[in-house]
CSV table of C-alpha atoms in Angstrom, one decimal:
chain,number,residue,atom,x,y,z
A,710,UNK,CA,0.0,0.0,0.0
A,711,UNK,CA,1.4,3.5,-0.9
A,712,UNK,CA,2.7,5.6,2.1
A,713,UNK,CA,0.5,8.6,1.2
A,714,UNK,CA,-2.9,9.0,-0.3
A,715,UNK,CA,-3.8,7.1,-3.4
A,716,UNK,CA,-3.3,9.0,-6.6
A,717,UNK,CA,-7.1,9.0,-7.0
A,718,UNK,CA,-7.2,11.6,-4.2
A,719,UNK,CA,-5.7,14.2,-6.5
A,720,UNK,CA,-8.0,13.2,-9.3
A,721,UNK,CA,-11.1,13.7,-7.1
A,722,UNK,CA,-9.8,17.2,-6.0
A,723,UNK,CA,-9.3,18.1,-9.7
A,724,UNK,CA,-12.8,16.9,-10.7
A,725,UNK,CA,-14.6,18.6,-7.8
A,726,UNK,CA,-12.7,21.9,-8.3
A,727,UNK,CA,-13.1,22.2,-12.0
A,728,UNK,CA,-15.8,24.5,-13.3
A,729,UNK,CA,-17.0,25.3,-16.8
A,730,UNK,CA,-15.1,28.6,-16.7
A,731,UNK,CA,-11.9,26.7,-16.1
A,732,UNK,CA,-12.1,24.7,-19.3
A,733,UNK,CA,-10.0,26.0,-22.2
A,734,UNK,CA,-11.9,27.3,-25.2
A,735,UNK,CA,-10.6,24.5,-27.4
A,736,UNK,CA,-11.7,21.9,-24.9
A,737,UNK,CA,-15.2,23.4,-24.8
A,738,UNK,CA,-15.4,23.3,-28.6
A,739,UNK,CA,-14.1,19.8,-28.9
A,740,UNK,CA,-16.4,18.4,-26.2
A,741,UNK,CA,-19.3,20.0,-27.8
A,742,UNK,CA,-18.5,18.2,-31.0
A,743,UNK,CA,-18.0,15.0,-29.1
A,744,UNK,CA,-21.4,15.2,-27.5
A,745,UNK,CA,-23.1,15.9,-30.8
A,746,UNK,CA,-21.3,13.0,-32.4
A,747,UNK,CA,-22.3,10.7,-29.6
A,748,UNK,CA,-26.0,11.7,-30.0
A,749,UNK,CA,-25.9,11.0,-33.7
A,750,UNK,CA,-24.4,7.5,-33.4
A,751,UNK,CA,-26.7,6.7,-30.4
A,752,UNK,CA,-29.9,7.5,-32.3
A,753,UNK,CA,-28.7,5.6,-35.3
A,754,UNK,CA,-27.9,2.6,-33.1
A,755,UNK,CA,-31.3,2.1,-31.6
A,756,UNK,CA,-32.2,-0.4,-34.3
A,757,UNK,CA,-28.8,-2.2,-34.4
A,758,UNK,CA,-28.5,-5.9,-33.7
A,759,UNK,CA,-28.6,-6.6,-30.0
A,760,UNK,CA,-29.8,-3.1,-29.0
A,761,UNK,CA,-33.5,-3.9,-29.5
A,762,UNK,CA,-33.0,-6.9,-27.2
A,763,UNK,CA,-31.4,-4.8,-24.5
A,764,UNK,CA,-34.1,-2.2,-24.8
A,765,UNK,CA,-36.9,-4.9,-24.6
A,766,UNK,CA,-35.2,-6.4,-21.6
A,767,UNK,CA,-35.0,-3.1,-19.7
A,768,UNK,CA,-38.6,-2.3,-20.5
A,769,UNK,CA,-39.7,-5.7,-19.2
A,770,UNK,CA,-37.8,-5.1,-16.0
A,771,UNK,CA,-39.7,-1.8,-15.4
A,772,UNK,CA,-38.9,0.5,-12.5
A,773,UNK,CA,-39.1,4.2,-11.7
A,774,UNK,CA,-39.3,6.3,-15.0
A,775,UNK,CA,-36.4,8.6,-14.3
A,776,UNK,CA,-34.0,8.9,-17.2
A,777,UNK,CA,-34.7,9.0,-21.0
A,778,UNK,CA,-33.8,6.3,-23.5
A,779,UNK,CA,-32.3,8.3,-26.4
A,780,UNK,CA,-34.3,7.7,-29.5
A,781,UNK,CA,-36.9,5.3,-28.0
A,782,UNK,CA,-38.8,7.8,-25.9
A,783,UNK,CA,-39.4,5.9,-22.7
A,784,UNK,CA,-38.0,6.7,-19.2
A,785,UNK,CA,-36.5,4.0,-17.1
A,786,UNK,CA,-34.3,3.9,-13.9
A,787,UNK,CA,-31.1,5.8,-14.4
A,788,UNK,CA,-28.7,2.8,-14.4
A,789,UNK,CA,-30.9,1.1,-17.0
A,790,UNK,CA,-30.9,4.3,-19.2
A,791,UNK,CA,-27.1,4.3,-19.1
A,792,UNK,CA,-27.0,0.7,-20.1
A,793,UNK,CA,-29.2,1.1,-23.2
A,794,UNK,CA,-27.7,4.5,-24.2
A,795,UNK,CA,-24.2,3.2,-23.8
A,796,UNK,CA,-25.0,0.1,-25.9
A,797,UNK,CA,-26.7,2.0,-28.7
A,798,UNK,CA,-23.9,4.5,-28.9
A,799,UNK,CA,-21.3,1.8,-29.4
A,800,UNK,CA,-23.3,-0.5,-31.6
A,801,UNK,CA,-22.4,0.9,-35.0
A,802,UNK,CA,-18.7,1.3,-34.1
A,803,UNK,CA,-19.0,5.0,-35.1
A,804,UNK,CA,-18.4,6.4,-31.7
A,805,UNK,CA,-15.1,8.3,-31.1
A,806,UNK,CA,-11.9,6.8,-29.9
A,807,UNK,CA,-8.6,7.9,-28.3
A,808,UNK,CA,-6.1,6.0,-30.4
A,809,UNK,CA,-3.1,6.1,-28.1
A,810,UNK,CA,-5.2,5.3,-25.0
A,811,UNK,CA,-7.1,2.5,-26.9
A,812,UNK,CA,-10.3,3.7,-25.3
A,813,UNK,CA,-13.9,4.6,-26.2
A,814,UNK,CA,-14.9,7.1,-23.6
A,815,UNK,CA,-17.5,9.7,-24.8
A,816,UNK,CA,-19.9,6.8,-25.4
A,817,UNK,CA,-20.0,6.2,-21.6
A,818,UNK,CA,-19.5,9.8,-20.3
A,819,UNK,CA,-22.5,11.2,-22.0
A,820,UNK,CA,-25.0,8.5,-21.0
A,821,UNK,CA,-23.8,8.6,-17.4
A,822,UNK,CA,-24.0,12.4,-17.2
A,823,UNK,CA,-27.5,12.4,-18.7
A,824,UNK,CA,-28.8,9.6,-16.6
A,825,UNK,CA,-27.5,11.0,-13.3
A,826,UNK,CA,-28.5,14.5,-14.4
A,827,UNK,CA,-32.1,13.2,-14.8
A,828,UNK,CA,-32.1,12.1,-11.1
A,829,UNK,CA,-31.1,15.6,-10.1
A,830,UNK,CA,-33.9,17.3,-12.0
A,831,UNK,CA,-32.0,18.1,-15.1
A,832,UNK,CA,-28.5,19.1,-16.4
A,833,UNK,CA,-27.4,22.4,-17.9
A,834,UNK,CA,-25.4,22.3,-21.1
A,835,UNK,CA,-22.4,23.9,-19.3
A,836,UNK,CA,-22.5,21.2,-16.7
A,837,UNK,CA,-22.8,18.5,-19.3
A,838,UNK,CA,-19.8,19.8,-21.2
A,839,UNK,CA,-17.8,20.1,-18.0
A,840,UNK,CA,-18.7,16.6,-16.9
A,841,UNK,CA,-17.9,15.0,-20.3
A,842,UNK,CA,-14.6,16.9,-20.6
A,843,UNK,CA,-13.5,15.8,-17.1
A,844,UNK,CA,-14.6,12.2,-17.8
A,845,UNK,CA,-12.8,11.9,-21.1
A,846,UNK,CA,-9.7,13.5,-19.7
A,847,UNK,CA,-9.6,11.0,-16.8
A,848,UNK,CA,-10.4,7.9,-18.9
A,849,UNK,CA,-7.5,8.8,-21.3
A,850,UNK,CA,-5.1,9.5,-18.5
A,851,UNK,CA,-5.9,6.3,-16.7
A,852,UNK,CA,-5.4,4.3,-19.9
A,853,UNK,CA,-2.1,6.0,-20.9
A,854,UNK,CA,-0.8,5.5,-17.4
A,855,UNK,CA,-0.8,1.7,-18.1
A,856,UNK,CA,2.4,0.6,-19.7
A,857,UNK,CA,1.6,-1.9,-22.5
A,858,UNK,CA,3.8,-2.6,-25.5
A,859,UNK,CA,2.0,-3.6,-28.6
A,860,UNK,CA,3.3,-6.2,-31.0
A,861,UNK,CA,6.1,-8.8,-31.3
A,862,UNK,CA,3.6,-11.5,-30.0
A,863,UNK,CA,5.3,-11.9,-26.6
A,864,UNK,CA,2.4,-10.6,-24.6
A,865,UNK,CA,-0.9,-10.6,-26.5
A,866,UNK,CA,-3.2,-7.9,-25.1
A,867,UNK,CA,-6.2,-9.4,-23.4
A,868,UNK,CA,-7.6,-6.6,-21.2
A,869,UNK,CA,-9.8,-3.9,-22.5
A,870,UNK,CA,-8.9,-0.5,-21.2
A,871,UNK,CA,-12.1,0.9,-22.8
A,872,UNK,CA,-14.5,-0.7,-20.4
A,873,UNK,CA,-12.3,-0.5,-17.3
A,874,UNK,CA,-11.5,3.2,-17.7
A,875,UNK,CA,-15.0,4.0,-18.8
A,876,UNK,CA,-16.4,2.5,-15.5
A,877,UNK,CA,-13.8,4.3,-13.3
A,878,UNK,CA,-14.0,7.7,-15.1
A,879,UNK,CA,-17.7,7.4,-15.5
A,880,UNK,CA,-18.1,7.0,-11.8
A,881,UNK,CA,-16.4,10.3,-11.3
A,882,UNK,CA,-18.7,11.9,-13.8
A,883,UNK,CA,-21.7,10.5,-12.0
A,884,UNK,CA,-20.5,11.9,-8.7
A,885,UNK,CA,-19.6,15.3,-10.3
A,886,UNK,CA,-23.0,15.7,-11.9
A,887,UNK,CA,-24.7,14.8,-8.6
A,888,UNK,CA,-22.8,17.4,-6.7
A,889,UNK,CA,-21.2,14.8,-4.4
A,890,UNK,CA,-18.7,15.5,-1.7
A,891,UNK,CA,-15.2,14.2,-2.0
A,892,UNK,CA,-16.0,11.3,0.4
A,893,UNK,CA,-19.0,10.4,-1.7
A,894,UNK,CA,-17.0,10.6,-4.9
A,895,UNK,CA,-14.4,8.3,-3.4
A,896,UNK,CA,-17.2,5.8,-2.3
A,897,UNK,CA,-18.6,6.0,-5.9
A,898,UNK,CA,-15.2,5.3,-7.3
A,899,UNK,CA,-14.7,2.4,-4.9
A,900,UNK,CA,-18.0,0.8,-5.9
A,901,UNK,CA,-17.1,1.3,-9.6
A,902,UNK,CA,-13.8,-0.5,-9.0
A,903,UNK,CA,-15.6,-3.4,-7.3
A,904,UNK,CA,-17.6,-4.0,-10.6
A,905,UNK,CA,-14.7,-3.6,-13.0
A,906,UNK,CA,-14.6,-5.9,-16.0
A,907,UNK,CA,-13.8,-5.8,-19.7
A,908,UNK,CA,-11.8,-8.0,-22.0
A,909,UNK,CA,-11.0,-8.3,-25.7
A,910,UNK,CA,-12.4,-11.7,-26.4
A,911,UNK,CA,-15.6,-10.4,-27.9
A,912,UNK,CA,-13.6,-8.1,-30.2
A,913,UNK,CA,-11.4,-11.0,-31.3
A,914,UNK,CA,-14.5,-13.1,-32.1
A,915,UNK,CA,-16.7,-10.3,-33.4
A,916,UNK,CA,-19.6,-10.7,-31.0
A,917,UNK,CA,-22.6,-8.5,-30.2
A,918,UNK,CA,-21.3,-8.5,-26.6
A,919,UNK,CA,-18.8,-5.8,-27.6
A,920,UNK,CA,-21.5,-3.1,-27.8
A,921,UNK,CA,-23.3,-4.4,-24.7
A,922,UNK,CA,-20.1,-4.2,-22.7
A,923,UNK,CA,-20.0,-0.5,-23.3
A,924,UNK,CA,-23.5,-0.2,-21.8
A,925,UNK,CA,-22.5,-2.4,-18.9
A,926,UNK,CA,-19.6,0.0,-18.1
A,927,UNK,CA,-22.1,2.9,-18.2
A,928,UNK,CA,-24.5,1.0,-16.0
A,929,UNK,CA,-21.8,0.2,-13.5
A,930,UNK,CA,-20.8,3.8,-13.2
A,931,UNK,CA,-24.3,5.0,-12.4
A,932,UNK,CA,-25.0,2.1,-10.1
A,933,UNK,CA,-21.8,3.0,-8.2
A,934,UNK,CA,-23.2,6.4,-7.5
A,935,UNK,CA,-26.6,5.0,-6.5
A,936,UNK,CA,-24.8,2.7,-4.0
A,937,UNK,CA,-22.6,5.5,-2.6
A,938,UNK,CA,-25.4,7.9,-2.0
A,939,UNK,CA,-27.2,5.2,0.0
A,940,UNK,CA,-24.3,4.8,2.3
A,941,UNK,CA,-22.3,1.9,0.7
A,942,UNK,CA,-18.6,2.7,1.3
A,943,UNK,CA,-15.8,2.0,-1.2
A,944,UNK,CA,-12.1,1.6,-0.8
A,945,UNK,CA,-9.7,4.5,-0.8
A,946,UNK,CA,-6.6,2.8,-2.4
A,947,UNK,CA,-8.3,1.7,-5.6
A,948,UNK,CA,-5.6,2.7,-8.0
A,949,UNK,CA,-2.2,2.2,-6.2
A,950,UNK,CA,-3.2,-0.2,-3.4
A,951,UNK,CA,-1.8,-3.7,-3.2
A,952,UNK,CA,-5.0,-4.9,-4.9
A,953,UNK,CA,-5.7,-1.6,-6.7
A,954,UNK,CA,-6.3,-1.4,-10.4
A,955,UNK,CA,-2.7,-0.9,-11.5
A,956,UNK,CA,-1.5,-3.9,-9.5
A,957,UNK,CA,-4.5,-6.3,-9.8
A,958,UNK,CA,-5.3,-5.7,-13.4
A,959,UNK,CA,-2.0,-4.6,-15.0
A,960,UNK,CA,0.8,-6.1,-13.0
A,961,UNK,CA,2.0,-2.9,-11.4
A,962,UNK,CA,2.9,-1.4,-14.9
A,963,UNK,CA,2.0,2.1,-14.0
A,964,UNK,CA,3.5,5.5,-15.1
A,965,UNK,CA,2.3,8.0,-12.4
A,966,UNK,CA,3.5,11.1,-14.3
A,967,UNK,CA,1.5,10.1,-17.4
A,968,UNK,CA,-1.6,10.1,-15.2
A,969,UNK,CA,-0.9,13.5,-13.6
A,970,UNK,CA,1.2,15.6,-16.0
A,971,UNK,CA,-0.7,18.7,-17.1
A,972,UNK,CA,-3.8,17.8,-15.0
A,973,UNK,CA,-6.1,20.8,-15.0
A,974,UNK,CA,-4.3,22.6,-17.9
A,975,UNK,CA,-4.3,19.9,-20.6
A,976,UNK,CA,-7.5,18.0,-21.2
A,977,UNK,CA,-6.6,14.9,-23.0
A,978,UNK,CA,-10.0,14.3,-24.4
A,979,UNK,CA,-9.1,16.9,-26.9
A,980,UNK,CA,-7.0,14.2,-28.5
A,981,UNK,CA,-9.9,11.9,-29.3
A,982,UNK,CA,-10.5,10.9,-32.9
A,983,UNK,CA,-14.0,11.1,-34.5
A,984,UNK,CA,-14.7,8.1,-36.6
A,985,UNK,CA,-15.7,8.3,-40.3
A,986,UNK,CA,-16.0,4.5,-40.7
A,987,UNK,CA,-18.3,2.1,-39.0
A,988,UNK,CA,-15.7,-0.4,-37.7
A,989,UNK,CA,-12.8,-0.9,-35.3
A,990,UNK,CA,-10.5,2.1,-35.4
A,991,UNK,CA,-7.6,-0.1,-36.0
A,992,UNK,CA,-8.9,-0.6,-39.6
A,993,UNK,CA,-9.4,3.0,-40.5
A,994,UNK,CA,-5.9,3.7,-42.0
A,995,UNK,CA,-6.3,0.6,-44.1
A,996,UNK,CA,-9.7,1.7,-45.4
A,997,UNK,CA,-8.3,5.2,-46.1
A,998,UNK,CA,-5.4,3.7,-48.0
A,999,UNK,CA,-7.9,1.7,-50.1
A,1000,UNK,CA,-10.0,4.8,-50.7
A,1001,UNK,CA,-6.9,6.6,-52.0
A,1002,UNK,CA,-6.0,3.7,-54.3
A,1003,UNK,CA,-9.4,3.4,-55.8
A,1004,UNK,CA,-10.0,7.2,-56.2
A,1005,UNK,CA,-9.1,7.1,-59.9
A,1006,UNK,CA,-12.0,7.9,-62.3
A,1007,UNK,CA,-13.4,4.7,-63.9
A,1008,UNK,CA,-12.0,2.4,-61.2
A,1009,UNK,CA,-13.6,-1.0,-61.6
A,1010,UNK,CA,-13.4,-3.2,-58.5
A,1011,UNK,CA,-14.3,-6.3,-60.5
A,1012,UNK,CA,-10.8,-6.1,-62.1
A,1013,UNK,CA,-9.0,-6.4,-58.8
A,1014,UNK,CA,-6.9,-9.6,-58.8
A,1015,UNK,CA,-5.1,-9.1,-55.4
A,1016,UNK,CA,-5.4,-6.8,-52.4
A,1017,UNK,CA,-2.1,-6.6,-50.6
A,1018,UNK,CA,-2.1,-4.9,-47.2
A,1019,UNK,CA,0.7,-4.3,-44.8
A,1020,UNK,CA,0.1,-3.9,-41.1
A,1021,UNK,CA,2.7,-3.5,-38.3
A,1022,UNK,CA,1.8,-5.1,-35.0
A,1023,UNK,CA,0.6,-8.4,-33.6
A,1024,UNK,CA,-2.0,-6.5,-31.7
A,1025,UNK,CA,-3.8,-5.5,-34.9
A,1026,UNK,CA,-3.4,-9.0,-36.3
A,1027,UNK,CA,-4.9,-10.5,-33.1
A,1028,UNK,CA,-7.9,-8.3,-33.1
A,1029,UNK,CA,-8.8,-8.1,-36.9
A,1030,UNK,CA,-7.2,-11.1,-38.6
A,1031,UNK,CA,-6.8,-14.0,-36.2
A,1032,UNK,CA,-7.8,-16.6,-37.3
A,1033,UNK,CA,-8.0,-15.8,-41.0
A,1034,UNK,CA,-10.0,-19.0,-41.5
A,1035,UNK,CA,-12.8,-17.2,-39.6
A,1036,UNK,CA,-12.2,-13.5,-40.3
A,1037,UNK,CA,-12.1,-14.1,-44.1
A,1038,UNK,CA,-14.8,-16.8,-44.3
A,1039,UNK,CA,-18.1,-15.7,-46.0
A,1040,UNK,CA,-20.2,-17.7,-43.6
A,1041,UNK,CA,-18.8,-15.6,-40.7
A,1042,UNK,CA,-20.8,-12.6,-41.9
A,1043,UNK,CA,-24.2,-14.3,-42.0
A,1044,UNK,CA,-26.9,-13.9,-39.4
A,1045,UNK,CA,-27.5,-11.4,-36.6
A,1046,UNK,CA,-23.9,-11.5,-35.3
A,1047,UNK,CA,-22.4,-11.1,-38.8
A,1048,UNK,CA,-22.4,-7.4,-38.6
A,1049,UNK,CA,-20.2,-7.4,-35.5
A,1050,UNK,CA,-17.8,-9.8,-37.2
A,1051,UNK,CA,-17.5,-7.5,-40.2
A,1052,UNK,CA,-16.7,-4.6,-37.9
A,1053,UNK,CA,-13.7,-6.5,-36.5
A,1054,UNK,CA,-12.5,-8.2,-39.7
A,1055,UNK,CA,-9.7,-6.6,-41.7
A,1056,UNK,CA,-10.3,-8.8,-44.7
A,1057,UNK,CA,-13.9,-7.7,-44.8
A,1058,UNK,CA,-13.0,-4.0,-44.3
A,1059,UNK,CA,-10.5,-4.1,-47.2
A,1060,UNK,CA,-12.9,-5.9,-49.6
A,1061,UNK,CA,-15.8,-3.7,-48.8
A,1062,UNK,CA,-13.7,-0.5,-49.2
A,1063,UNK,CA,-12.3,-1.8,-52.5
A,1064,UNK,CA,-15.9,-2.5,-53.7
A,1065,UNK,CA,-17.5,0.7,-52.4
A,1066,UNK,CA,-14.8,3.2,-51.6
A,1067,UNK,CA,-15.7,3.4,-47.9
A,1068,UNK,CA,-17.1,1.5,-45.0
A,1069,UNK,CA,-20.3,2.9,-43.5
A,1070,UNK,CA,-23.4,1.3,-42.1
A,1071,UNK,CA,-24.5,0.8,-45.7
A,1072,UNK,CA,-21.6,-1.6,-46.2
A,1073,UNK,CA,-22.7,-3.6,-43.1
A,1074,UNK,CA,-26.3,-4.4,-44.0
A,1075,UNK,CA,-27.4,-8.1,-44.6
A,1076,UNK,CA,-27.4,-7.5,-48.3
A,1077,UNK,CA,-24.0,-5.8,-48.4
A,1078,UNK,CA,-22.5,-8.6,-46.3
A,1079,UNK,CA,-23.7,-11.1,-49.0
A,1080,UNK,CA,-22.5,-9.0,-51.9
A,1081,UNK,CA,-20.8,-11.5,-54.3
A,1082,UNK,CA,-18.2,-8.9,-55.3
A,1083,UNK,CA,-17.2,-8.2,-51.7
A,1084,UNK,CA,-17.0,-11.9,-51.0
A,1085,UNK,CA,-14.9,-12.5,-54.1
A,1086,UNK,CA,-12.6,-9.6,-53.2
A,1087,UNK,CA,-12.2,-10.9,-49.6
A,1088,UNK,CA,-10.7,-14.1,-51.0
A,1089,UNK,CA,-8.1,-12.0,-52.8
A,1090,UNK,CA,-6.8,-10.3,-49.7
A,1091,UNK,CA,-3.2,-10.9,-48.6
A,1092,UNK,CA,-2.1,-9.4,-45.3
A,1093,UNK,CA,1.6,-8.9,-44.4
A,1094,UNK,CA,2.3,-8.5,-40.7
A,1095,UNK,CA,5.6,-6.7,-40.1
A,1096,UNK,CA,5.2,-7.7,-36.4
A,1097,UNK,CA,7.0,-4.6,-35.0
A,1098,UNK,CA,6.8,-3.5,-31.4
A,1099,UNK,CA,4.8,-0.3,-31.0
A,1100,UNK,CA,4.1,1.8,-27.9
A,1101,UNK,CA,0.6,3.0,-27.7
A,1102,UNK,CA,2.0,6.6,-28.1
A,1103,UNK,CA,3.0,5.6,-31.6
A,1104,UNK,CA,-0.6,4.8,-32.7
A,1105,UNK,CA,-2.6,5.0,-34.9
A,1106,UNK,CA,-0.8,2.2,-36.7
A,1107,UNK,CA,-0.2,3.1,-40.3
A,1108,UNK,CA,-1.3,1.0,-43.2
A,1109,UNK,CA,-0.2,0.6,-46.9
A,1110,UNK,CA,-2.4,-1.2,-49.4
A,1111,UNK,CA,-1.8,-2.2,-53.0
A,1112,UNK,CA,-4.5,-3.3,-55.4
A,1113,UNK,CA,-3.2,-5.4,-58.3
A,1114,UNK,CA,-5.5,-5.4,-61.3
A,1115,UNK,CA,-6.0,-8.2,-63.8
A,1116,UNK,CA,-3.5,-6.6,-66.2
A,1117,UNK,CA,-0.8,-6.2,-63.6
A,1118,UNK,CA,-1.4,-2.6,-62.9
A,1119,UNK,CA,-0.8,-1.7,-59.3
A,1120,UNK,CA,-2.8,1.0,-57.4
A,1121,UNK,CA,-1.4,1.9,-54.0
A,1122,UNK,CA,-2.4,4.0,-51.0
A,1123,UNK,CA,-1.0,4.8,-47.6
A,1124,UNK,CA,-2.5,6.4,-44.5
A,1125,UNK,CA,-1.2,7.2,-41.1
A,1126,UNK,CA,-3.7,9.9,-39.9
A,1127,UNK,CA,-7.2,9.2,-41.3
A,1128,UNK,CA,-9.8,11.9,-41.3
A,1129,UNK,CA,-11.1,12.5,-37.8
A,1130,UNK,CA,-7.7,12.1,-36.2
A,1131,UNK,CA,-6.7,15.2,-34.2
A,1132,UNK,CA,-3.9,15.8,-36.7
A,1133,UNK,CA,-6.5,15.6,-39.6
A,1134,UNK,CA,-9.7,16.7,-37.8
A,1135,UNK,CA,-13.2,16.8,-39.0
A,1136,UNK,CA,-14.6,20.3,-39.2
A,1137,UNK,CA,-17.7,21.4,-37.3
A,1138,UNK,CA,-19.6,21.1,-40.5
A,1139,UNK,CA,-18.4,17.5,-41.1
A,1140,UNK,CA,-19.4,16.5,-37.6
A,1141,UNK,CA,-22.9,18.0,-38.2
A,1142,UNK,CA,-23.0,16.2,-41.5
A,1143,UNK,CA,-22.2,12.9,-39.8
A,1144,UNK,CA,-25.0,13.5,-37.4
A,1145,UNK,CA,-27.3,13.9,-40.4
A,1146,UNK,CA,-26.0,10.8,-42.1
A,1147,UNK,CA,-26.6,8.9,-38.8
A,1148,UNK,CA,-30.1,10.2,-38.6
A,1149,UNK,CA,-30.9,8.9,-42.1
A,1150,UNK,CA,-30.4,5.4,-40.7
A,1151,UNK,CA,-33.3,5.7,-38.3
A,1152,UNK,CA,-36.2,3.4,-39.0
A,1153,UNK,CA,-39.4,5.2,-40.0
A,1154,UNK,CA,-42.2,2.8,-39.0
A,1155,UNK,CA,-41.8,0.6,-36.0
A,1156,UNK,CA,-39.9,2.8,-33.6
A,1157,UNK,CA,-41.8,4.7,-31.0
A,1158,UNK,CA,-42.7,8.3,-32.1
A,1159,UNK,CA,-43.0,9.8,-28.6
A,1160,UNK,CA,-39.7,11.6,-28.4
A,1161,UNK,CA,-37.4,13.9,-30.3
A,1162,UNK,CA,-33.7,14.6,-29.9
A,1163,UNK,CA,-32.8,18.2,-30.3
A,1164,UNK,CA,-29.2,19.4,-30.4
A,1165,UNK,CA,-28.5,23.1,-30.3
A,1166,UNK,CA,-25.1,23.5,-32.1
A,1167,UNK,CA,-22.9,26.3,-30.7
A,1168,UNK,CA,-25.2,26.9,-27.8
A,1169,UNK,CA,-24.8,25.9,-24.1
A,1170,UNK,CA,-28.0,23.8,-24.1
A,1171,UNK,CA,-26.4,21.0,-26.0
A,1172,UNK,CA,-29.1,18.4,-25.7
A,1173,UNK,CA,-32.8,18.3,-24.9
A,1174,UNK,CA,-34.9,15.2,-25.2
A,1175,UNK,CA,-38.6,16.0,-25.1
A,1176,UNK,CA,-42.0,15.2,-26.6
A,1177,UNK,CA,-42.5,16.5,-30.1
A,1178,UNK,CA,-44.8,19.3,-31.0
A,1179,UNK,CA,-47.1,18.4,-33.8
A,1180,UNK,CA,-46.8,21.8,-35.3
A,1181,UNK,CA,-43.0,21.8,-35.3
A,1182,UNK,CA,-41.8,18.2,-35.4
A,1183,UNK,CA,-43.2,16.6,-38.5
A,1184,UNK,CA,-42.5,12.9,-39.0
A,1185,UNK,CA,-39.2,12.0,-40.7
A,1186,UNK,CA,-35.8,13.4,-40.3
A,1187,UNK,CA,-36.7,17.0,-41.1
A,1188,UNK,CA,-33.8,19.5,-41.5
A,1189,UNK,CA,-31.1,16.9,-40.9
A,1190,UNK,CA,-31.8,14.9,-44.0
A,1191,UNK,CA,-28.5,15.6,-45.7
A,1192,UNK,CA,-25.1,14.1,-46.0
A,1193,UNK,CA,-24.0,10.7,-47.0
A,1194,UNK,CA,-20.7,9.0,-46.5
A,1195,UNK,CA,-17.4,10.6,-46.9
A,1196,UNK,CA,-13.9,9.2,-47.2
A,1197,UNK,CA,-10.4,10.8,-46.8
A,1198,UNK,CA,-10.6,12.6,-50.1
A,1199,UNK,CA,-14.3,13.6,-49.9
A,1200,UNK,CA,-16.0,16.3,-47.9
A,1201,UNK,CA,-19.7,16.0,-47.0
A,1202,UNK,CA,-22.2,18.4,-48.4
A,1203,UNK,CA,-23.7,20.3,-45.5
A,1204,UNK,CA,-26.0,23.3,-45.2
A,1205,UNK,CA,-24.1,26.5,-44.7
A,1206,UNK,CA,-23.8,27.9,-41.2
A,1207,UNK,CA,-26.2,25.7,-39.3
A,1208,UNK,CA,-27.1,27.0,-35.9
A,1209,UNK,CA,-29.1,24.0,-34.9
A,1210,UNK,CA,-29.8,20.5,-36.0
A,1211,UNK,CA,-33.0,18.7,-35.1
A,1212,UNK,CA,-34.1,15.1,-35.4
A,1213,UNK,CA,-37.7,14.2,-34.9
A,1214,UNK,CA,-38.5,10.5,-34.5
């Protein structure tokens, strides 16, 4: 046990003492985009495989109608709302990611903040932005503080930092939104640690459990607060203690300065990447490289004889390629779980991108996953693993792809910073366009019509979920019916100067 207070003590002081006015202007702008991006992918995910089942389960359980289910319209107990809203946000693999930390965080921080805010009678836009900025910063710091080399096959990564850091940071968000004391925040954090889970097996196998795990992390964070406010105490040495997170889960491989450097002045959620493609972020450079290679006028995917891709770490191979007998087998993409397999299969990503120039939800439908051209191209994929050792700080892992045509012509592309990366960021207009593209995925007939999601862009009241007004909220997607998919060389068409976007369900 450390001689002094656990490092979490400093994290609590920071969270409790930070106000909206303390946030840098760039952090406010970035967090606003992240919240809007989450809302778009969450409303688009309500009809995704697995999410309807989770929604139906929660409705069957019942309970106090406290917090809203985004896109569905009903109110349920706060932990249940976080469960559903976390799962729908992750379902399409379009939620944002910190590439060096290997974490999805916004998709937990927003559902937790909204759910706990509902128990407090509401949440202002400023408080929502503050809570999400703090949560994303903490989740990234916790993940980066864990030392984990990637590659060379000596220590295959098995733990998921996404779900672990989401639960821990989400519990701080829950306590912050609830106006907790430091002791209550510590109890909340302790109860969150007692529920900690998350592994990579579902990603390796391409299961629907991946999206549900995100909801479970969100659920656990809210439940931790509900326990703490009812007097359930939690430990105080949950990070550095002998059985604390760094020792119990990560073998004591802990870089304390990485957790604390710049705390309060540098918000590491600003480094999060927004996703243009509906799949594991590890595959985005490969898809971008294919999009470059196929951008020539008149490109005909049916002429592709070979697709040669070079990747660099065993970690990427383990997640997206192993075993190729499964990850490149057409039958793997059949049935309800086939979409999840496609989202974590590099052979499928390469084939779909070669056939269609991108990989959005349109490339993941039942019909798209049975497309004879995509299946044929997948058999032509060759993946070379350079098996180098990377540190997470060197991510995203670059990719080079060469398409060999039937006459021997070679078309090549390379990518190291796909669109959405902080070094190649989406503009505000592109994020709004992505919201509109996500909205176009919403079902029109059999989803409840009792709610609307309203996002005020560039205003402090970021999100309001309410009953629609018949005179204002006509059926359909209304003013957000624009967009489409965009790749690294394409910018989405968007209305000029939008001050708000609105989605009526």
